[in-house]
mmCIF file of C-alpha atoms and ligand atoms in Angstrom:
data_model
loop_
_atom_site.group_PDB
_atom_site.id
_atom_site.type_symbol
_atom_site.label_atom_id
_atom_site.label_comp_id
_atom_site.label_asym_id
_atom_site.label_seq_id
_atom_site.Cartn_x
_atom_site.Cartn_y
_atom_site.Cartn_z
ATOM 1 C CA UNK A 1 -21.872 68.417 42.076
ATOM 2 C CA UNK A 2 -24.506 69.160 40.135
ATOM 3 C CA UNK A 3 -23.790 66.075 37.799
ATOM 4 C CA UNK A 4 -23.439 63.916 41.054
ATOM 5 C CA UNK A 5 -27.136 65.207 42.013
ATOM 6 C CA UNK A 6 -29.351 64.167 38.927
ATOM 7 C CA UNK A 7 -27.620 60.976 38.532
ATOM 8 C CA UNK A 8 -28.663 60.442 42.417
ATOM 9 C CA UNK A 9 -32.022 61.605 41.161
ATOM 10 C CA UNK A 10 -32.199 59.339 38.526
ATOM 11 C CA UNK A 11 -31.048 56.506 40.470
ATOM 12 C CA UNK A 12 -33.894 57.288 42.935
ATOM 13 C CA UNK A 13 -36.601 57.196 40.313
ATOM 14 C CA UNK A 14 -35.295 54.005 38.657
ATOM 15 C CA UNK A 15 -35.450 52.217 42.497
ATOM 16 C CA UNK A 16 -39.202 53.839 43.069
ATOM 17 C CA UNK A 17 -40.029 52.499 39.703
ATOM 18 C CA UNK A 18 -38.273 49.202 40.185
ATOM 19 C CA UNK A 19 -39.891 48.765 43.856
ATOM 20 C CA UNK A 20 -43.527 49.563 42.195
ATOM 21 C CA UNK A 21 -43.285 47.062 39.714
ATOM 22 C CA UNK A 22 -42.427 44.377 42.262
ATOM 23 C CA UNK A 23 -45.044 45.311 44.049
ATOM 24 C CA UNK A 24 -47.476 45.020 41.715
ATOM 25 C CA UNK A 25 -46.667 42.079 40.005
ATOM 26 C CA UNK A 26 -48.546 38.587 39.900
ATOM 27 C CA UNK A 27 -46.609 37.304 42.058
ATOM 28 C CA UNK A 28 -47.610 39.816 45.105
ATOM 29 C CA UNK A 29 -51.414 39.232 43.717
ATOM 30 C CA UNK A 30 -52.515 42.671 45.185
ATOM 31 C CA UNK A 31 -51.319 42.651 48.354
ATOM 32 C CA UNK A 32 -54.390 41.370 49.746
ATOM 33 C CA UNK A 33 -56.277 37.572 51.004
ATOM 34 C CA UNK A 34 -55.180 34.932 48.317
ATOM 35 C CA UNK A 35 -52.003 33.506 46.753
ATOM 36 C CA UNK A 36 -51.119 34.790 50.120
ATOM 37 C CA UNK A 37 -50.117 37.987 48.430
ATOM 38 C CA UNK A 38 -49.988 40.189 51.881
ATOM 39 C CA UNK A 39 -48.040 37.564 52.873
ATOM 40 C CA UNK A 40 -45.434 37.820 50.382
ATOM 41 C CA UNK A 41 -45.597 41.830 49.892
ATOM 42 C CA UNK A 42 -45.070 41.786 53.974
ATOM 43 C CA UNK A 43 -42.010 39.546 53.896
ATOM 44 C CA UNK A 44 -40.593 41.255 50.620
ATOM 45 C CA UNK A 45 -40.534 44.589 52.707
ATOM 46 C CA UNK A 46 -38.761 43.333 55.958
ATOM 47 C CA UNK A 47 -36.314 41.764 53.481
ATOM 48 C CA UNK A 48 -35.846 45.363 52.470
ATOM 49 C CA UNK A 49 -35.322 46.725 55.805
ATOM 50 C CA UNK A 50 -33.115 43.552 56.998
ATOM 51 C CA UNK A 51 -30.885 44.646 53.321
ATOM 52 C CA UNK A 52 -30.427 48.338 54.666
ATOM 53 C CA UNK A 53 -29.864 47.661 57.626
ATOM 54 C CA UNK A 54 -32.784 49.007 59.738
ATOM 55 C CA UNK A 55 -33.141 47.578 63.108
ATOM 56 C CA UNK A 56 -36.385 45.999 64.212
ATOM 57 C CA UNK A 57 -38.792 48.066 66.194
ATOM 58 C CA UNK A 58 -39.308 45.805 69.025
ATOM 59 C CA UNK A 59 -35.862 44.619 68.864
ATOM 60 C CA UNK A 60 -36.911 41.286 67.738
ATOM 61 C CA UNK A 61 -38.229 41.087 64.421
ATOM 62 C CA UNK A 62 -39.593 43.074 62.358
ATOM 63 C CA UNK A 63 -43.289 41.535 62.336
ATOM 64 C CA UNK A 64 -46.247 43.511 64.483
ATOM 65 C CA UNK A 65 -48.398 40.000 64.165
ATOM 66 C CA UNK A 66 -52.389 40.458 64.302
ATOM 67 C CA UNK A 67 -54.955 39.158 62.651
ATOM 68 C CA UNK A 68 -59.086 39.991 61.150
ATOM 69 C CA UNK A 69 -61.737 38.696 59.462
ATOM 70 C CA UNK A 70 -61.957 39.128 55.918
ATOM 71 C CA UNK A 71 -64.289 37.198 53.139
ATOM 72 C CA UNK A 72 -62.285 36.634 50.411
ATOM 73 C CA UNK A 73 -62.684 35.011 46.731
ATOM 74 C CA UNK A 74 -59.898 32.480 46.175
ATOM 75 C CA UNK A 75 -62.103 30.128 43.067
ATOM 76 C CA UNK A 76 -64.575 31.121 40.219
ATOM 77 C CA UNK A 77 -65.932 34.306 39.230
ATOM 78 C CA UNK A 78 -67.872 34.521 36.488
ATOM 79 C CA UNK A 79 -70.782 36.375 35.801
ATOM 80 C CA UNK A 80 -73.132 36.359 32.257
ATOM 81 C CA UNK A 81 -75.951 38.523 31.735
ATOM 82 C CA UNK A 82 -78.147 38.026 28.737
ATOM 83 C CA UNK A 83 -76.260 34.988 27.628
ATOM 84 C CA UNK A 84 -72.859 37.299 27.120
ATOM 85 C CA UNK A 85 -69.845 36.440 29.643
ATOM 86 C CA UNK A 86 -68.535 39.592 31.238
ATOM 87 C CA UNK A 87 -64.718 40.345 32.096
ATOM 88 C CA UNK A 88 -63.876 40.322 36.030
ATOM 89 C CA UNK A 89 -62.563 43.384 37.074
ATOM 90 C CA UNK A 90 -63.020 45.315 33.780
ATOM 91 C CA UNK A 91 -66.970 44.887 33.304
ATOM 92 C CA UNK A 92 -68.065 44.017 36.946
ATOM 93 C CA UNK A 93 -67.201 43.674 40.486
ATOM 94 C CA UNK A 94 -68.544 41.325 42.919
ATOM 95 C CA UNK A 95 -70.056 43.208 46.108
ATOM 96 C CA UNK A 96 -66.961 42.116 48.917
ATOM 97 C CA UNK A 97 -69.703 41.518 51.124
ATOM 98 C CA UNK A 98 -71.209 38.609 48.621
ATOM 99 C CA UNK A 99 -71.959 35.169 49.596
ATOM 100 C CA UNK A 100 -71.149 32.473 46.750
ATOM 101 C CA UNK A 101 -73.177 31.369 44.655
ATOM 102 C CA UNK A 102 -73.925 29.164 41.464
ATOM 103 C CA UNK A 103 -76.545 29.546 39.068
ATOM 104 C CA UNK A 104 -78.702 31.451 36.835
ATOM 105 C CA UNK A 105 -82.221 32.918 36.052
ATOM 106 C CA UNK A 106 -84.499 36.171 35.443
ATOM 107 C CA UNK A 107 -83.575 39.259 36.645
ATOM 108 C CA UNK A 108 -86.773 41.531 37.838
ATOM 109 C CA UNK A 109 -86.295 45.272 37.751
ATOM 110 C CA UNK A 110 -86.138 46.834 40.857
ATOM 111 C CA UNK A 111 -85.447 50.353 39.904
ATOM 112 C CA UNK A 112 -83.644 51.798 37.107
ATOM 113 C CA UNK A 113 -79.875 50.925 38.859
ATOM 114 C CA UNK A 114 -80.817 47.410 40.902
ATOM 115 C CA UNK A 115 -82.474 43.938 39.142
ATOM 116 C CA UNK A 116 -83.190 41.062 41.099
ATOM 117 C CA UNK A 117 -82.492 37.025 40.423
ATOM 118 C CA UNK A 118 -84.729 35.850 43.399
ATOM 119 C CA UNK A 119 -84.350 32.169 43.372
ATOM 120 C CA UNK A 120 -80.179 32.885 43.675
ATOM 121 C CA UNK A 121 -80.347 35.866 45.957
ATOM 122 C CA UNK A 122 -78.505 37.613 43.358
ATOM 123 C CA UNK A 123 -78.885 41.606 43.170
ATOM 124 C CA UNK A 124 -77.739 43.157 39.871
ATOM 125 C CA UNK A 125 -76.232 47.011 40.311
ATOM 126 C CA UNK A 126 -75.550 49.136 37.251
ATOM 127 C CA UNK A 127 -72.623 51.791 37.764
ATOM 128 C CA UNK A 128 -70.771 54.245 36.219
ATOM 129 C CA UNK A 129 -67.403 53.529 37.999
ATOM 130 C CA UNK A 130 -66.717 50.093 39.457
ATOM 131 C CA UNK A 131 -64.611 50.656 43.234
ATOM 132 C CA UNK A 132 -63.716 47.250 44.908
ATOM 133 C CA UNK A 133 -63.582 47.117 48.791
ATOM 134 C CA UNK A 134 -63.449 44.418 51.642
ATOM 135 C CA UNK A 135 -65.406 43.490 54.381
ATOM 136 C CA UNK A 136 -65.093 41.799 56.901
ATOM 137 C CA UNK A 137 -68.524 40.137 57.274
ATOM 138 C CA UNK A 138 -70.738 37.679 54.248
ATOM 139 C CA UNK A 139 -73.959 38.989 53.472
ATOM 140 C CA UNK A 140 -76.851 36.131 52.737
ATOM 141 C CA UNK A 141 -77.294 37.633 49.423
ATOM 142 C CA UNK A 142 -74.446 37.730 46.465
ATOM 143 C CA UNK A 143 -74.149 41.584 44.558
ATOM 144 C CA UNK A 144 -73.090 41.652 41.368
ATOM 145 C CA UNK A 145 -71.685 45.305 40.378
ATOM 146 C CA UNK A 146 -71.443 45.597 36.215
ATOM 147 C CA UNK A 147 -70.096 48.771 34.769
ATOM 148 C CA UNK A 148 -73.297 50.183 32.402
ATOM 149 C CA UNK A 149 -71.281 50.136 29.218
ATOM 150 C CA UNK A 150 -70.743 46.610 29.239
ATOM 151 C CA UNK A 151 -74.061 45.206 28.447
ATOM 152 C CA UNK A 152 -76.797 46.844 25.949
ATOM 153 C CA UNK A 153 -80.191 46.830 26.810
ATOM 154 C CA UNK A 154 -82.103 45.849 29.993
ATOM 155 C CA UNK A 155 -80.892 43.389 31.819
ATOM 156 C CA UNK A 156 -82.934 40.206 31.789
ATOM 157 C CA UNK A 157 -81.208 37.034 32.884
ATOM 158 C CA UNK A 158 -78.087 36.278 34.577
ATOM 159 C CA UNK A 159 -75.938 32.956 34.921
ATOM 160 C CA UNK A 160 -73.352 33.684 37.982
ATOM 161 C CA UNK A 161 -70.519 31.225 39.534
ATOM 162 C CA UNK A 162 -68.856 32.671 42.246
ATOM 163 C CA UNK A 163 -67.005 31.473 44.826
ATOM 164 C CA UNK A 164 -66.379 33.184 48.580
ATOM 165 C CA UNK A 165 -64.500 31.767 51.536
ATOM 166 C CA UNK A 166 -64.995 33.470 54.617
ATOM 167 C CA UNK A 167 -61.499 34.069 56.397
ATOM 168 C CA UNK A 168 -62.134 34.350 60.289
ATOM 169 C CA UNK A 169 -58.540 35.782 61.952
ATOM 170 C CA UNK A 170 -56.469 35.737 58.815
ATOM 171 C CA UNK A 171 -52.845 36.316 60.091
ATOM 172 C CA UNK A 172 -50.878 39.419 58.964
ATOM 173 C CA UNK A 173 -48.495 41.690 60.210
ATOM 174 C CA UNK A 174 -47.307 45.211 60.661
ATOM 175 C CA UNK A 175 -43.691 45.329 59.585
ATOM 176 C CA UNK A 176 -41.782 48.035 61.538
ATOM 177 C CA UNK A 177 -37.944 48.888 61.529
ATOM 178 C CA UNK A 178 -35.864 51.742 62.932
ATOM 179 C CA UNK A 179 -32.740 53.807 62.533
ATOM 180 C CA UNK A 180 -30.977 54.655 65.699
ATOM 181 C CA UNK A 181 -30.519 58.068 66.554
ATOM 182 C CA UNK A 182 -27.138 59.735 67.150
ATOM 183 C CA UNK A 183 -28.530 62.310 70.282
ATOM 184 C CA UNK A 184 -31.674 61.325 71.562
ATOM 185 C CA UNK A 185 -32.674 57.922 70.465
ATOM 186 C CA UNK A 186 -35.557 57.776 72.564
ATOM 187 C CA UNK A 187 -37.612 60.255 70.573
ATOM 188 C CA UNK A 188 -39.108 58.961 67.095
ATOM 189 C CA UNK A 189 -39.896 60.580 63.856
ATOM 190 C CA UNK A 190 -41.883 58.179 62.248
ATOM 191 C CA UNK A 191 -42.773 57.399 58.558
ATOM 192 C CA UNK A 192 -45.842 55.231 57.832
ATOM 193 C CA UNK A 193 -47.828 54.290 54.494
ATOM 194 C CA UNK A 194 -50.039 50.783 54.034
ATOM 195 C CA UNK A 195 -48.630 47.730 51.982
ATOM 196 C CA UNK A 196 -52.119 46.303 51.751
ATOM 197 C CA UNK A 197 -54.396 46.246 48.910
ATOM 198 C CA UNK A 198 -57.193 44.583 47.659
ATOM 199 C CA UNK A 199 -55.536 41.282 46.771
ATOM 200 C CA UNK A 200 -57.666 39.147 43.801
ATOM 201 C CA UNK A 201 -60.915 38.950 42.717
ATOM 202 C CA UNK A 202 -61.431 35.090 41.650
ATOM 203 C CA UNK A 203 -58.336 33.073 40.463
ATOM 204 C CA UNK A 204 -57.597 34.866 36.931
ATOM 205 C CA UNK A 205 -57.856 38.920 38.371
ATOM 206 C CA UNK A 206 -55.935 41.204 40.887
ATOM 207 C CA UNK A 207 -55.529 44.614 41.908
ATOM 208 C CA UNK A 208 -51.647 45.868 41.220
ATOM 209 C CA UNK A 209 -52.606 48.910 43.432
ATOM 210 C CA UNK A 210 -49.719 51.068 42.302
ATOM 211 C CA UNK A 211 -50.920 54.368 43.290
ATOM 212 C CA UNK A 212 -52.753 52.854 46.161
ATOM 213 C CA UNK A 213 -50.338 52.323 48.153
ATOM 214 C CA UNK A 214 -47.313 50.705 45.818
ATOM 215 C CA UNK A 215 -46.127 54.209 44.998
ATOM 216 C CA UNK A 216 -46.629 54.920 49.236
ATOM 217 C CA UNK A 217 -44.668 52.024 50.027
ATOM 218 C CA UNK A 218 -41.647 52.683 47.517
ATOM 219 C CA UNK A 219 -41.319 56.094 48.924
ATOM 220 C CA UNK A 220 -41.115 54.752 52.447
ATOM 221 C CA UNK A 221 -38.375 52.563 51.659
ATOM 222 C CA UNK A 222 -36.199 55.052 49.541
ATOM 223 C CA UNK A 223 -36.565 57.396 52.683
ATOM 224 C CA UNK A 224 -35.399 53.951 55.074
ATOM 225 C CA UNK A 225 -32.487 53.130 52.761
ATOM 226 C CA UNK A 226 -31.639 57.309 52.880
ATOM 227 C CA UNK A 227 -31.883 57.520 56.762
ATOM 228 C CA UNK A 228 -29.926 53.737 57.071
ATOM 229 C CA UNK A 229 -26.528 55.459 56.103
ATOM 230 C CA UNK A 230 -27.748 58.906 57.293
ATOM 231 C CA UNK A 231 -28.427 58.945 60.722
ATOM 232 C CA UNK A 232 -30.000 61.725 62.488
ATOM 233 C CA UNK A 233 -30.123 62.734 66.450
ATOM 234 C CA UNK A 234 -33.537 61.130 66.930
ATOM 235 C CA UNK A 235 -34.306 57.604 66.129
ATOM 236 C CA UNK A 236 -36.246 57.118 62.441
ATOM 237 C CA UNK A 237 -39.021 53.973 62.908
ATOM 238 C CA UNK A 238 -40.767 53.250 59.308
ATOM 239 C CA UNK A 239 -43.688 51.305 59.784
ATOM 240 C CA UNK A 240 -45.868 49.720 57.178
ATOM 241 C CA UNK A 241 -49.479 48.575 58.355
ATOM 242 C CA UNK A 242 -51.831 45.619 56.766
ATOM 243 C CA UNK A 243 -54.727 45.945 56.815
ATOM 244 C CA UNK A 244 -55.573 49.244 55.643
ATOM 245 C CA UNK A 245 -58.006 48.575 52.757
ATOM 246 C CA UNK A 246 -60.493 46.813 55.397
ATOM 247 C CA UNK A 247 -60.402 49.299 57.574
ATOM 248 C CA UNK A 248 -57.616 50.954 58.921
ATOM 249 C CA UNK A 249 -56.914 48.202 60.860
ATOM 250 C CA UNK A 250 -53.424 47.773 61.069
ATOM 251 C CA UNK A 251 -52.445 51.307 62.199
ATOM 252 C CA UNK A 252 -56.064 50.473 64.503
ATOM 253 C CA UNK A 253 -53.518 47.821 66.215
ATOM 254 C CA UNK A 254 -50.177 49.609 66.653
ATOM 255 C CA UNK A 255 -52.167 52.994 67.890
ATOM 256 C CA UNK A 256 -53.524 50.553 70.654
ATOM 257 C CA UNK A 257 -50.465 48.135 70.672
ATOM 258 C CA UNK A 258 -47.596 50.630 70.636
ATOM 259 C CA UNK A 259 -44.139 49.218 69.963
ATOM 260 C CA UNK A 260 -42.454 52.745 70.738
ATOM 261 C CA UNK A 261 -44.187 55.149 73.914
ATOM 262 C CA UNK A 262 -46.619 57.596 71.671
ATOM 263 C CA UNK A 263 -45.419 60.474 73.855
ATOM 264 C CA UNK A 264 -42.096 59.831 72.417
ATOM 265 C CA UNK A 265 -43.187 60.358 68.569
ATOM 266 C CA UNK A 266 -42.441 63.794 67.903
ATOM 267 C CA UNK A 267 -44.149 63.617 64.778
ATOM 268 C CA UNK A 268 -45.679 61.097 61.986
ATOM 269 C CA UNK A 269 -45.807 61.277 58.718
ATOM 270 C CA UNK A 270 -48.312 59.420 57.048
ATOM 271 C CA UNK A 271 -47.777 58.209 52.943
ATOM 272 C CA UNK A 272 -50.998 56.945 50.885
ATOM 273 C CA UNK A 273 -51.276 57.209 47.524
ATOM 274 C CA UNK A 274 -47.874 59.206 46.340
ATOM 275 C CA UNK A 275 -47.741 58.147 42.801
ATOM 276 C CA UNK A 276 -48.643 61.244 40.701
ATOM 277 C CA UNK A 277 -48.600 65.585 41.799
ATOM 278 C CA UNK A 278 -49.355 67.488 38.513
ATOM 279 C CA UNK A 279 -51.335 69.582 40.777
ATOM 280 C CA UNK A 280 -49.134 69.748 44.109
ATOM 281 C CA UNK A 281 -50.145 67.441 47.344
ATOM 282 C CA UNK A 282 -52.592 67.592 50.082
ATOM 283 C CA UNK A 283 -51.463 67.575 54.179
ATOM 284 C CA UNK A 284 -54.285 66.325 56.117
ATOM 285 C CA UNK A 285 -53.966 67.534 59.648
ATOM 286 C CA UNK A 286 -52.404 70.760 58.572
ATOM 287 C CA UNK A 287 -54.584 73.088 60.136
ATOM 288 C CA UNK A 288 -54.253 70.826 63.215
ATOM 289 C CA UNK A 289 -50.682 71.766 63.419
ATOM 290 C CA UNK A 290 -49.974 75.090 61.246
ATOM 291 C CA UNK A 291 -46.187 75.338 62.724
ATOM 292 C CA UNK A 292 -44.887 71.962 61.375
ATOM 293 C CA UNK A 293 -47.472 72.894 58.178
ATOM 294 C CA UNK A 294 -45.676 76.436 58.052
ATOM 295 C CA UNK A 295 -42.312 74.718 57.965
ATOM 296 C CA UNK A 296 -43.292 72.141 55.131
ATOM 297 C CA UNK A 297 -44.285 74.801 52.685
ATOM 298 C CA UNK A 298 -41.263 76.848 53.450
ATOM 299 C CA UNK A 299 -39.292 74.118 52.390
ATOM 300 C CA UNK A 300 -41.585 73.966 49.421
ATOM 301 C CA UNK A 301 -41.963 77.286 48.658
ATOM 302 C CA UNK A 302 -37.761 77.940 48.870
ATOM 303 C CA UNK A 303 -36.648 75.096 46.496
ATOM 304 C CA UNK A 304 -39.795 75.061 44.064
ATOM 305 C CA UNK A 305 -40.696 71.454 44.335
ATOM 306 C CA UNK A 306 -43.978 71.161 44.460
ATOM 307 C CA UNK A 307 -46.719 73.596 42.497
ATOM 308 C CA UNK A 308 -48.934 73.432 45.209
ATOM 309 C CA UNK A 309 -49.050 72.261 49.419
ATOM 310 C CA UNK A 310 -53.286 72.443 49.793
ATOM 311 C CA UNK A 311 -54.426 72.474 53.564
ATOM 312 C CA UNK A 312 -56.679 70.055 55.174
ATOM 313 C CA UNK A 313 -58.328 69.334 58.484
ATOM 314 C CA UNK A 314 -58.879 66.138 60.101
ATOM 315 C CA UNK A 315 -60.054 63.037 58.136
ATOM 316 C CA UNK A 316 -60.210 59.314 59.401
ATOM 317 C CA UNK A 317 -59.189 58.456 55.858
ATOM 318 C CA UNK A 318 -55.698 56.532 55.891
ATOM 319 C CA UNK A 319 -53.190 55.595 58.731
ATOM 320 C CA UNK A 320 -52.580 58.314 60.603
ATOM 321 C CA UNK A 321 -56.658 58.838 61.877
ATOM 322 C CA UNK A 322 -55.674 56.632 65.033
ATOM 323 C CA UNK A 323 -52.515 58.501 65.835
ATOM 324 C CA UNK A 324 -54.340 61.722 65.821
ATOM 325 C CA UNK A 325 -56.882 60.232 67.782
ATOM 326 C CA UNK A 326 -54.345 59.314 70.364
ATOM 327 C CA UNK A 327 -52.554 62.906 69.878
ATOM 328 C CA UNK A 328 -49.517 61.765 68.118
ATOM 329 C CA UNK A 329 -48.359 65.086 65.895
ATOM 330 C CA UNK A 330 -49.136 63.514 62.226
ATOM 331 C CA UNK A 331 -49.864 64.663 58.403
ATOM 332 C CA UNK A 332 -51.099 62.717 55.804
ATOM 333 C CA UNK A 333 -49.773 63.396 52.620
ATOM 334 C CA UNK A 334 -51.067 62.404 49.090
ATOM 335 C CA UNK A 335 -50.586 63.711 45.644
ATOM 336 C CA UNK A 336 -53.241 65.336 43.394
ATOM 337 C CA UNK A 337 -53.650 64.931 39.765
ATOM 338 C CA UNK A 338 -52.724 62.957 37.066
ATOM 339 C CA UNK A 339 -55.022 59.634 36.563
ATOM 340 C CA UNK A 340 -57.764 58.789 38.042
ATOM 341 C CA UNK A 341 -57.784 55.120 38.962
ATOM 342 C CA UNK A 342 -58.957 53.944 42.163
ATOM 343 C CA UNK A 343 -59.388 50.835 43.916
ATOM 344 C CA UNK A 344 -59.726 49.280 40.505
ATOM 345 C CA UNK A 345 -57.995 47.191 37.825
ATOM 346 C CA UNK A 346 -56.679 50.138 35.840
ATOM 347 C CA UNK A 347 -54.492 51.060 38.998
ATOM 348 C CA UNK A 348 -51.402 49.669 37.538
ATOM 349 C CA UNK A 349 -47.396 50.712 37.240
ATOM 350 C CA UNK A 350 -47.283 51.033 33.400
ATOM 351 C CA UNK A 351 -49.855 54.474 33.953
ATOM 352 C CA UNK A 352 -48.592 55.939 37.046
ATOM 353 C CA UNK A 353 -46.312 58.772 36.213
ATOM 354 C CA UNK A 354 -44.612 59.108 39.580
ATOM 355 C CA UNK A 355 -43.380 61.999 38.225
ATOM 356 C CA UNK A 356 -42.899 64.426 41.378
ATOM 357 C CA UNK A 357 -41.126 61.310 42.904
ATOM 358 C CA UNK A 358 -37.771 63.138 43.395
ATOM 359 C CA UNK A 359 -39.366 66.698 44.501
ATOM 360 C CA UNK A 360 -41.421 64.749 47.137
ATOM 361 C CA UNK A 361 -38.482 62.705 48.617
ATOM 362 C CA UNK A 362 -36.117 65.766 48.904
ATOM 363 C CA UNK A 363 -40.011 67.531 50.263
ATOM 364 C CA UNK A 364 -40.158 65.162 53.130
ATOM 365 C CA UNK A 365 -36.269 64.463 53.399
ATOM 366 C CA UNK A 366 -35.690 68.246 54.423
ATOM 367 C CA UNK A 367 -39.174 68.331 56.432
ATOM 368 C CA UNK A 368 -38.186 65.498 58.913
ATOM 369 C CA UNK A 369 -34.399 66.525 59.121
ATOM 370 C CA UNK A 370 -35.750 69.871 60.088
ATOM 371 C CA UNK A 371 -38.029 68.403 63.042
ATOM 372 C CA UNK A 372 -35.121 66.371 64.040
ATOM 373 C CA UNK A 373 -32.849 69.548 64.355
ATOM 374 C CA UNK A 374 -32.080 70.623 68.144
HETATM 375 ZN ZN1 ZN B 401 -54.509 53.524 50.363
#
């Protein structure tokens, strides 16, 4: 038995690992607005659900279709400042809200952080950490973000050739799947986590995103390919939103577009950023609802998975804000410690330890069977 168990452990990790790798790879470009990487990462997952056999949500397909705005940077992006070219991604950023632009100058000093090209519009910020986003608008001016170690000395001209291409309604999808349940199929626990990311910066850099929300993602689909050939009394719908990174905007849609009556979830669990836990996880929402937060540390506390459960409030920062909003039962769940890369580059598989991996699956696998218990 117990042989049976690590080797089912060890399987599990070697699938997590497997699934973040794929996820992060070229060939998904970071999940986000060129190479049609969403794209890709959305139709790689609903080939996952169609291959355990997970029914789709709707009872269609699997495919929550919406769509935003989003300026993207398909082309060129590269930026030198005093005659030395910097690295994309490792030595600057380009503001998401940036216009393109082509062409070089002075830089004026501002103040001791910001330097100004005038004739290009182009604003120069020196910073300690460089954290990419996405907007959904174009500024009229292009901002050029550069990590302070990578040049020496003040900054005094700057040759820049970046491209932009505004996206207005760029298609994506929420892709949602179910498991049938045995007793009272009408009544939902839920499992959600974002597939998004950032997607490329200029044609030669991406963001893997394996913490954010790879490691999410493979968790989700280890619990789907569990609950598959496990069924439990209520139905099991795993849902992974787009749209995340700009916004929230995927779980935005389904909160207001419900495939599944909300009244009928009796409770979501929400999965962002699962990939380390040297120093435990956090439940946001847990002081929101202390019984179901009672009951996860329990489990915890009896089989000495995790070293530590730490209790949040309310935070509008990952999928489940809307639900809450809408006063769906939810937690939000992400690891603590380990590294430290966020929404840049250096967020990649090869670093991210996903070494609670097991602890958390069995953690969540014995918290929903419990809710789903008569
Ligand atoms: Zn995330």
């Amino acid at each position: 038995m117990l042989l049976f168990a690590s080797a089912a452990n060890a399987q599990d990790s070697i699938f997590a690992r497997s699934l973040v790798d794929t996820l992060t790879s070229t060939y998904f470009w970071g999940r986000g607005y060129t190479n049609d990487g969403m794209g890709k990462a959305g139709r790689f997952i609903a080939s996952q659900y169609s291959a355990y056999g997970l029914l789709p949500l709707d009872g269609q397909r699997y495919e929550q279709p919406f769509s935003f705005n989003a300026n993207t940077f398909p082309g060129a992006m590269e930026v030198a400042v005093n005659g030395i070219s910097l690295v994309p991604g490792k030595d600057f950023i380009v503001g998401p809200q940036s216009r393109g632009v082509k062409g070089k100058g002075s830089l004026v000093k501002s103040d001791s952080l910001h330097y100004v090209n005038g004739s290009n519009r182009v604003v120069l910020t020196l910073q300690n950490k460089l954290t990419w986003s996405v907007e959904q608008e174009v500024a009229d001016y292009t901002e050029v973000e550069i990590d302070h170690q990578a040049i020496s000395g003040t900054p005094k001209t700057i040759k820049v050739d970046i491209e932009n291409t505004f996206v207005k309604d760029f298609p994506t999808a929420n892709i949602c799947g179910y498991v049938k349940g045995t007793v009272r199929p009408d009544s939902f626990f839920v499992f959600t986590g974002h597939y998004d990311h950032l997607g490329g910066m200029g044609s030669k850099t991406y963001f893997p995103g394996a913490n954010d929300n790879a490691s999410g993602i493979s968790q989700l689909l280890s619990l789907a390919r569990y609950f598959a050939l496990h069924p439990q009394r209520y139905s099991i719908a795993f849902i992974c939103f787009s749209g995340e990174e700009t916004g929230l905007l995927g779980s935005q849609y389904f909160a207001h577009h419900p495939l599944i009556p909300l009244d009928k979830i009796r409770f979501l669990l929400n999965m962002d950023i699962l990939g380390t836990g040297e120093e435990g996880i956090t439940a946001v929402n847990a002081t929101v609802y202390p019984k179901e937060f009672a009951l996860l540390k329990k489990i915890n506390d009896e089989n000495h998975y995790l070293v530590k459960i730490a209790s949040r409030g309310k935070a509008a920062n990952s999928d489940h804000y809307w639900f809450t909003e809408k006063g769906v039962p939810a937690f939000f769940i992400y690891t603590m410690g380990g590294i430290k890369a966020y929404h840049d580059v250096f967020d990649i598989s090869r670093t991210l330890p996903l070494n609670e991996y097991n602890h958390l699956f069995k953690l969540l696998l014995e918290f929903s069977t419990d809710i789903m218990k008569p």
